Short mmCIF file of N, CA and C in Angstrom, two decimals:
data_model
loop_
_atom_site.label_atom_id
_atom_site.label_comp_id
_atom_site.label_asym_id
_atom_site.label_seq_id
_atom_site.Cartn_x
_atom_site.Cartn_y
_atom_site.Cartn_z
N UNK A 8 158.12 -27.30 -33.72
CA UNK A 8 157.39 -28.26 -34.52
C UNK A 8 157.90 -28.19 -35.95
N UNK A 9 158.06 -29.34 -36.53
CA UNK A 9 158.48 -29.39 -37.93
C UNK A 9 157.23 -29.38 -38.81
N UNK A 10 157.15 -28.42 -39.71
CA UNK A 10 156.01 -28.32 -40.62
C UNK A 10 156.47 -28.73 -42.02
N UNK A 11 155.67 -29.54 -42.66
CA UNK A 11 156.00 -30.02 -43.99
C UNK A 11 155.27 -29.18 -45.03
N UNK A 12 155.92 -28.99 -46.18
CA UNK A 12 155.40 -28.09 -47.20
C UNK A 12 154.19 -28.65 -47.93
N UNK A 13 153.98 -29.93 -47.88
CA UNK A 13 152.82 -30.49 -48.57
C UNK A 13 152.18 -31.59 -47.74
N UNK A 14 151.16 -32.19 -48.27
CA UNK A 14 150.43 -33.22 -47.53
C UNK A 14 150.91 -34.63 -47.85
N UNK A 15 151.95 -34.77 -48.65
CA UNK A 15 152.44 -36.09 -49.02
C UNK A 15 153.50 -36.54 -48.02
N UNK A 16 153.09 -37.42 -47.13
CA UNK A 16 153.97 -37.90 -46.08
C UNK A 16 154.27 -39.36 -46.35
N UNK A 17 155.54 -39.73 -46.27
CA UNK A 17 155.96 -41.11 -46.46
C UNK A 17 156.48 -41.69 -45.16
N UNK A 18 156.27 -42.98 -45.00
CA UNK A 18 156.76 -43.71 -43.83
C UNK A 18 157.50 -44.94 -44.32
N UNK A 19 158.73 -45.11 -43.86
CA UNK A 19 159.49 -46.32 -44.13
C UNK A 19 159.91 -46.89 -42.79
N UNK A 20 159.89 -48.22 -42.69
CA UNK A 20 160.25 -48.88 -41.43
C UNK A 20 161.17 -50.06 -41.72
N UNK A 21 161.94 -50.43 -40.72
CA UNK A 21 162.80 -51.58 -40.88
C UNK A 21 163.29 -52.11 -39.54
N UNK A 22 163.96 -53.23 -39.60
CA UNK A 22 164.55 -53.87 -38.44
C UNK A 22 165.90 -54.41 -38.88
N UNK A 23 166.92 -54.23 -38.05
CA UNK A 23 168.27 -54.61 -38.46
C UNK A 23 169.05 -55.18 -37.28
N UNK A 24 169.62 -56.37 -37.47
CA UNK A 24 170.58 -56.89 -36.49
C UNK A 24 171.85 -56.07 -36.69
N UNK A 25 172.28 -55.38 -35.65
CA UNK A 25 173.45 -54.50 -35.78
C UNK A 25 174.75 -55.27 -35.61
N UNK A 26 174.75 -56.26 -34.75
CA UNK A 26 175.93 -57.13 -34.58
C UNK A 26 175.51 -58.35 -33.80
N UNK A 27 176.34 -59.37 -33.87
CA UNK A 27 176.15 -60.61 -33.13
C UNK A 27 177.54 -61.07 -32.70
N UNK A 28 178.13 -60.33 -31.74
CA UNK A 28 179.55 -60.49 -31.39
C UNK A 28 179.87 -61.74 -30.57
N UNK A 29 178.90 -62.37 -29.95
CA UNK A 29 179.21 -63.56 -29.17
C UNK A 29 179.62 -64.72 -30.07
N UNK A 30 179.19 -64.72 -31.32
CA UNK A 30 179.49 -65.80 -32.25
C UNK A 30 180.97 -65.85 -32.64
N UNK A 31 181.57 -64.67 -32.76
CA UNK A 31 182.96 -64.62 -33.23
C UNK A 31 183.91 -63.90 -32.28
N UNK A 32 183.48 -63.67 -31.03
CA UNK A 32 184.35 -63.02 -30.06
C UNK A 32 184.61 -61.57 -30.35
N UNK A 33 183.60 -60.86 -30.88
CA UNK A 33 183.76 -59.45 -31.23
C UNK A 33 183.89 -58.54 -30.02
N UNK A 34 184.22 -57.29 -30.28
CA UNK A 34 184.54 -56.32 -29.23
C UNK A 34 183.38 -56.04 -28.28
N UNK A 35 182.15 -56.07 -28.76
CA UNK A 35 181.02 -55.79 -27.87
C UNK A 35 180.88 -56.88 -26.81
N UNK A 36 181.29 -58.10 -27.14
CA UNK A 36 181.17 -59.22 -26.22
C UNK A 36 182.40 -59.38 -25.34
N UNK A 37 183.57 -59.15 -25.89
CA UNK A 37 184.80 -59.41 -25.15
C UNK A 37 185.47 -58.15 -24.61
N UNK A 38 185.12 -56.99 -25.15
CA UNK A 38 185.82 -55.76 -24.81
C UNK A 38 185.33 -55.10 -23.54
N UNK A 39 186.07 -54.07 -23.14
CA UNK A 39 185.68 -53.22 -22.03
C UNK A 39 185.87 -51.78 -22.47
N UNK A 40 185.32 -50.86 -21.69
CA UNK A 40 185.45 -49.46 -22.04
C UNK A 40 184.44 -49.05 -23.10
N UNK A 41 184.62 -47.87 -23.70
CA UNK A 41 183.66 -47.38 -24.68
C UNK A 41 183.72 -48.19 -25.98
N UNK A 42 182.56 -48.58 -26.46
CA UNK A 42 182.45 -49.31 -27.73
C UNK A 42 181.25 -48.79 -28.50
N UNK A 43 181.37 -48.81 -29.82
CA UNK A 43 180.31 -48.28 -30.68
C UNK A 43 180.17 -49.14 -31.93
N UNK A 44 178.93 -49.36 -32.34
CA UNK A 44 178.64 -50.04 -33.60
C UNK A 44 177.76 -49.12 -34.43
N UNK A 45 178.11 -48.96 -35.71
CA UNK A 45 177.32 -48.13 -36.64
C UNK A 45 176.93 -48.99 -37.83
N UNK A 46 175.68 -48.83 -38.23
CA UNK A 46 175.16 -49.54 -39.40
C UNK A 46 174.44 -48.52 -40.28
N UNK A 47 174.81 -48.46 -41.54
CA UNK A 47 174.16 -47.55 -42.48
C UNK A 47 172.85 -48.15 -42.97
N UNK A 48 171.80 -47.36 -42.93
CA UNK A 48 170.50 -47.74 -43.44
C UNK A 48 170.22 -46.86 -44.66
N UNK A 49 170.00 -47.48 -45.81
CA UNK A 49 169.62 -46.75 -47.02
C UNK A 49 168.14 -46.96 -47.27
N UNK A 50 167.41 -45.88 -47.48
CA UNK A 50 165.98 -45.98 -47.72
C UNK A 50 165.71 -46.62 -49.08
N UNK A 51 164.59 -47.33 -49.18
CA UNK A 51 164.18 -47.91 -50.46
C UNK A 51 163.88 -46.81 -51.47
N UNK A 52 163.33 -45.72 -50.99
CA UNK A 52 163.00 -44.56 -51.82
C UNK A 52 163.39 -43.31 -51.04
N UNK A 53 164.03 -42.36 -51.69
CA UNK A 53 164.47 -41.17 -50.97
C UNK A 53 163.28 -40.26 -50.63
N UNK A 54 163.45 -39.51 -49.55
CA UNK A 54 162.47 -38.52 -49.15
C UNK A 54 162.77 -37.21 -49.86
N UNK A 55 161.81 -36.31 -49.90
CA UNK A 55 162.00 -35.00 -50.52
C UNK A 55 162.91 -34.13 -49.66
N UNK A 56 162.81 -34.28 -48.35
CA UNK A 56 163.67 -33.57 -47.41
C UNK A 56 164.09 -34.55 -46.32
N UNK A 57 164.90 -34.09 -45.41
CA UNK A 57 165.40 -34.97 -44.34
C UNK A 57 164.23 -35.39 -43.45
N UNK A 58 164.01 -36.70 -43.29
CA UNK A 58 162.89 -37.18 -42.48
C UNK A 58 163.22 -37.19 -40.99
N UNK A 59 162.19 -37.35 -40.19
CA UNK A 59 162.35 -37.60 -38.76
C UNK A 59 162.58 -39.09 -38.58
N UNK A 60 163.49 -39.46 -37.68
CA UNK A 60 163.84 -40.86 -37.46
C UNK A 60 163.48 -41.24 -36.02
N UNK A 61 162.86 -42.39 -35.86
CA UNK A 61 162.58 -42.97 -34.55
C UNK A 61 163.30 -44.31 -34.49
N UNK A 62 164.01 -44.57 -33.39
CA UNK A 62 164.71 -45.84 -33.24
C UNK A 62 164.32 -46.49 -31.92
N UNK A 63 164.42 -47.81 -31.88
CA UNK A 63 164.13 -48.53 -30.65
C UNK A 63 164.84 -49.87 -30.62
N UNK A 64 165.24 -50.30 -29.43
CA UNK A 64 165.82 -51.62 -29.27
C UNK A 64 164.72 -52.67 -29.43
N UNK A 65 164.87 -53.54 -30.39
CA UNK A 65 163.89 -54.60 -30.62
C UNK A 65 164.32 -55.87 -29.91
N UNK A 66 165.64 -56.06 -29.76
CA UNK A 66 166.18 -57.23 -29.08
C UNK A 66 167.57 -56.89 -28.60
N UNK A 67 167.88 -57.27 -27.38
CA UNK A 67 169.25 -57.17 -26.91
C UNK A 67 169.55 -58.39 -26.05
N UNK A 68 170.77 -58.85 -26.14
CA UNK A 68 171.22 -60.03 -25.41
C UNK A 68 172.50 -59.61 -24.70
N UNK A 69 172.41 -59.45 -23.36
CA UNK A 69 173.54 -58.98 -22.58
C UNK A 69 173.91 -59.99 -21.51
N UNK A 70 175.17 -59.97 -21.15
CA UNK A 70 175.69 -60.86 -20.11
C UNK A 70 175.09 -60.47 -18.76
N UNK A 71 174.70 -61.46 -17.98
CA UNK A 71 174.11 -61.21 -16.67
C UNK A 71 175.13 -60.80 -15.62
N UNK A 72 176.42 -61.04 -15.87
CA UNK A 72 177.43 -60.79 -14.86
C UNK A 72 178.00 -59.38 -14.86
N UNK A 73 177.45 -58.49 -15.67
CA UNK A 73 177.97 -57.11 -15.72
C UNK A 73 176.78 -56.16 -15.77
N UNK A 74 177.07 -54.88 -15.55
CA UNK A 74 176.03 -53.87 -15.66
C UNK A 74 175.52 -53.80 -17.10
N UNK A 75 174.24 -53.56 -17.26
CA UNK A 75 173.64 -53.48 -18.60
C UNK A 75 173.52 -52.02 -19.00
N UNK A 76 174.43 -51.60 -19.87
CA UNK A 76 174.48 -50.21 -20.33
C UNK A 76 174.28 -50.20 -21.84
N UNK A 77 173.36 -49.37 -22.31
CA UNK A 77 173.11 -49.31 -23.75
C UNK A 77 172.60 -47.93 -24.14
N UNK A 78 173.04 -47.49 -25.30
CA UNK A 78 172.57 -46.23 -25.88
C UNK A 78 172.34 -46.49 -27.36
N UNK A 79 171.10 -46.33 -27.81
CA UNK A 79 170.77 -46.48 -29.23
C UNK A 79 170.30 -45.14 -29.74
N UNK A 80 170.90 -44.68 -30.82
CA UNK A 80 170.54 -43.40 -31.40
C UNK A 80 170.75 -43.49 -32.92
N UNK A 81 170.73 -42.35 -33.58
CA UNK A 81 170.95 -42.30 -35.03
C UNK A 81 171.73 -41.03 -35.37
N UNK A 82 172.35 -41.02 -36.53
CA UNK A 82 173.13 -39.87 -36.97
C UNK A 82 173.27 -39.87 -38.48
N UNK A 83 173.92 -38.84 -39.00
CA UNK A 83 174.16 -38.69 -40.44
C UNK A 83 172.87 -38.88 -41.24
N UNK A 84 171.79 -38.26 -40.77
CA UNK A 84 170.49 -38.41 -41.43
C UNK A 84 170.46 -37.55 -42.69
N UNK A 85 170.02 -38.15 -43.78
CA UNK A 85 169.84 -37.43 -45.04
C UNK A 85 168.53 -37.91 -45.66
N UNK A 86 168.20 -37.39 -46.81
CA UNK A 86 166.97 -37.81 -47.49
C UNK A 86 167.08 -39.22 -48.04
N UNK A 87 168.29 -39.78 -48.07
CA UNK A 87 168.49 -41.11 -48.64
C UNK A 87 168.80 -42.19 -47.60
N UNK A 88 169.07 -41.80 -46.34
CA UNK A 88 169.37 -42.80 -45.33
C UNK A 88 169.93 -42.19 -44.06
N UNK A 89 170.41 -43.06 -43.16
CA UNK A 89 170.95 -42.61 -41.88
C UNK A 89 171.79 -43.73 -41.28
N UNK A 90 172.50 -43.43 -40.20
CA UNK A 90 173.28 -44.42 -39.46
C UNK A 90 172.56 -44.77 -38.17
N UNK A 91 172.37 -46.06 -37.91
CA UNK A 91 171.98 -46.53 -36.59
C UNK A 91 173.24 -46.60 -35.75
N UNK A 92 173.19 -46.14 -34.51
CA UNK A 92 174.38 -46.10 -33.66
C UNK A 92 174.04 -46.74 -32.31
N UNK A 93 174.79 -47.78 -31.96
CA UNK A 93 174.64 -48.42 -30.65
C UNK A 93 175.95 -48.23 -29.89
N UNK A 94 175.83 -47.83 -28.63
CA UNK A 94 177.02 -47.64 -27.79
C UNK A 94 176.84 -48.37 -26.47
N UNK A 95 177.96 -48.85 -25.93
CA UNK A 95 178.00 -49.37 -24.57
C UNK A 95 179.34 -48.97 -23.97
N UNK A 96 179.52 -49.20 -22.69
CA UNK A 96 180.74 -48.78 -22.01
C UNK A 96 180.94 -49.60 -20.75
N UNK A 97 182.06 -49.34 -20.11
CA UNK A 97 182.39 -50.03 -18.87
C UNK A 97 182.59 -51.53 -19.09
N UNK A 98 182.09 -52.32 -18.14
CA UNK A 98 182.28 -53.78 -18.22
C UNK A 98 181.12 -54.50 -18.90
N UNK A 99 180.19 -53.76 -19.48
CA UNK A 99 179.03 -54.36 -20.14
C UNK A 99 179.45 -55.26 -21.30
N UNK A 100 178.88 -56.45 -21.34
CA UNK A 100 179.14 -57.41 -22.42
C UNK A 100 177.84 -57.62 -23.18
N UNK A 101 177.86 -57.22 -24.46
CA UNK A 101 176.67 -57.31 -25.30
C UNK A 101 176.90 -58.37 -26.36
N UNK A 102 176.04 -59.38 -26.36
CA UNK A 102 176.17 -60.46 -27.34
C UNK A 102 175.63 -60.04 -28.70
N UNK A 103 174.43 -59.44 -28.71
CA UNK A 103 173.83 -59.02 -29.97
C UNK A 103 172.74 -58.00 -29.72
N UNK A 104 172.45 -57.24 -30.79
CA UNK A 104 171.44 -56.19 -30.73
C UNK A 104 170.70 -56.14 -32.06
N UNK A 105 169.38 -56.00 -31.98
CA UNK A 105 168.56 -55.72 -33.16
C UNK A 105 167.82 -54.42 -32.88
N UNK A 106 167.83 -53.52 -33.85
CA UNK A 106 167.17 -52.23 -33.70
C UNK A 106 166.07 -52.09 -34.75
N UNK A 107 164.94 -51.53 -34.33
CA UNK A 107 163.86 -51.17 -35.25
C UNK A 107 163.94 -49.68 -35.51
N UNK A 108 163.49 -49.27 -36.69
CA UNK A 108 163.52 -47.85 -37.02
C UNK A 108 162.30 -47.48 -37.87
N UNK A 109 161.94 -46.21 -37.77
CA UNK A 109 160.88 -45.63 -38.58
C UNK A 109 161.35 -44.27 -39.06
N UNK A 110 161.16 -44.01 -40.35
CA UNK A 110 161.46 -42.70 -40.93
C UNK A 110 160.15 -42.11 -41.44
N UNK A 111 159.87 -40.87 -41.07
CA UNK A 111 158.64 -40.19 -41.46
C UNK A 111 159.02 -38.84 -42.06
N UNK A 112 158.56 -38.58 -43.28
CA UNK A 112 158.90 -37.30 -43.88
C UNK A 112 158.16 -37.03 -45.16
N UNK A 113 158.50 -35.90 -45.71
CA UNK A 113 157.88 -35.40 -46.92
C UNK A 113 158.37 -36.20 -48.13
N UNK A 114 157.45 -36.57 -49.02
CA UNK A 114 157.81 -37.30 -50.24
C UNK A 114 157.31 -36.54 -51.46
N UNK A 115 157.88 -36.87 -52.58
CA UNK A 115 157.50 -36.22 -53.83
C UNK A 115 156.16 -36.79 -54.34
N UNK A 116 155.40 -35.93 -54.99
CA UNK A 116 154.19 -36.38 -55.67
C UNK A 116 154.61 -37.21 -56.88
N UNK A 117 153.73 -38.09 -57.33
CA UNK A 117 154.07 -38.96 -58.47
C UNK A 117 154.38 -38.17 -59.73
N UNK A 118 153.80 -36.98 -59.88
CA UNK A 118 154.04 -36.17 -61.08
C UNK A 118 155.07 -35.06 -60.84
N UNK A 119 155.85 -35.17 -59.78
CA UNK A 119 156.87 -34.18 -59.44
C UNK A 119 158.25 -34.73 -59.79
N UNK A 120 159.00 -34.02 -60.63
CA UNK A 120 160.31 -34.48 -61.06
C UNK A 120 161.37 -33.44 -60.77
N UNK A 121 162.62 -33.90 -60.72
CA UNK A 121 163.76 -32.99 -60.71
C UNK A 121 164.19 -32.83 -62.16
N UNK A 122 164.19 -31.61 -62.65
CA UNK A 122 164.61 -31.34 -64.01
C UNK A 122 165.93 -30.57 -63.94
N UNK A 123 166.94 -31.10 -64.60
CA UNK A 123 168.26 -30.45 -64.56
C UNK A 123 168.56 -29.75 -65.82
#
């Protein structure tokens, strides 16, 4: 269990279209084999420490003529942001994907400053 040092918990949420490859013939729509899309998410306000991230597919549009394979995760998490990561493989053709995310973590009190 992750325990936070104080009672000030912040929550930030968002939704992001990661790609729309059917419009321009991008690799997710026309390619085969392993493919990956990464999108950097920067928080509106930084957390005091690295937050917990929850991700979910909010919308996906896949070709009916192939297997539907999808992996949505996150990486490079810091107090200021993270990467959304979508992967597919094989003959799957993905037209577009939108991902929702939630970051939950410790935040600074209004009277707490970094003094250098």
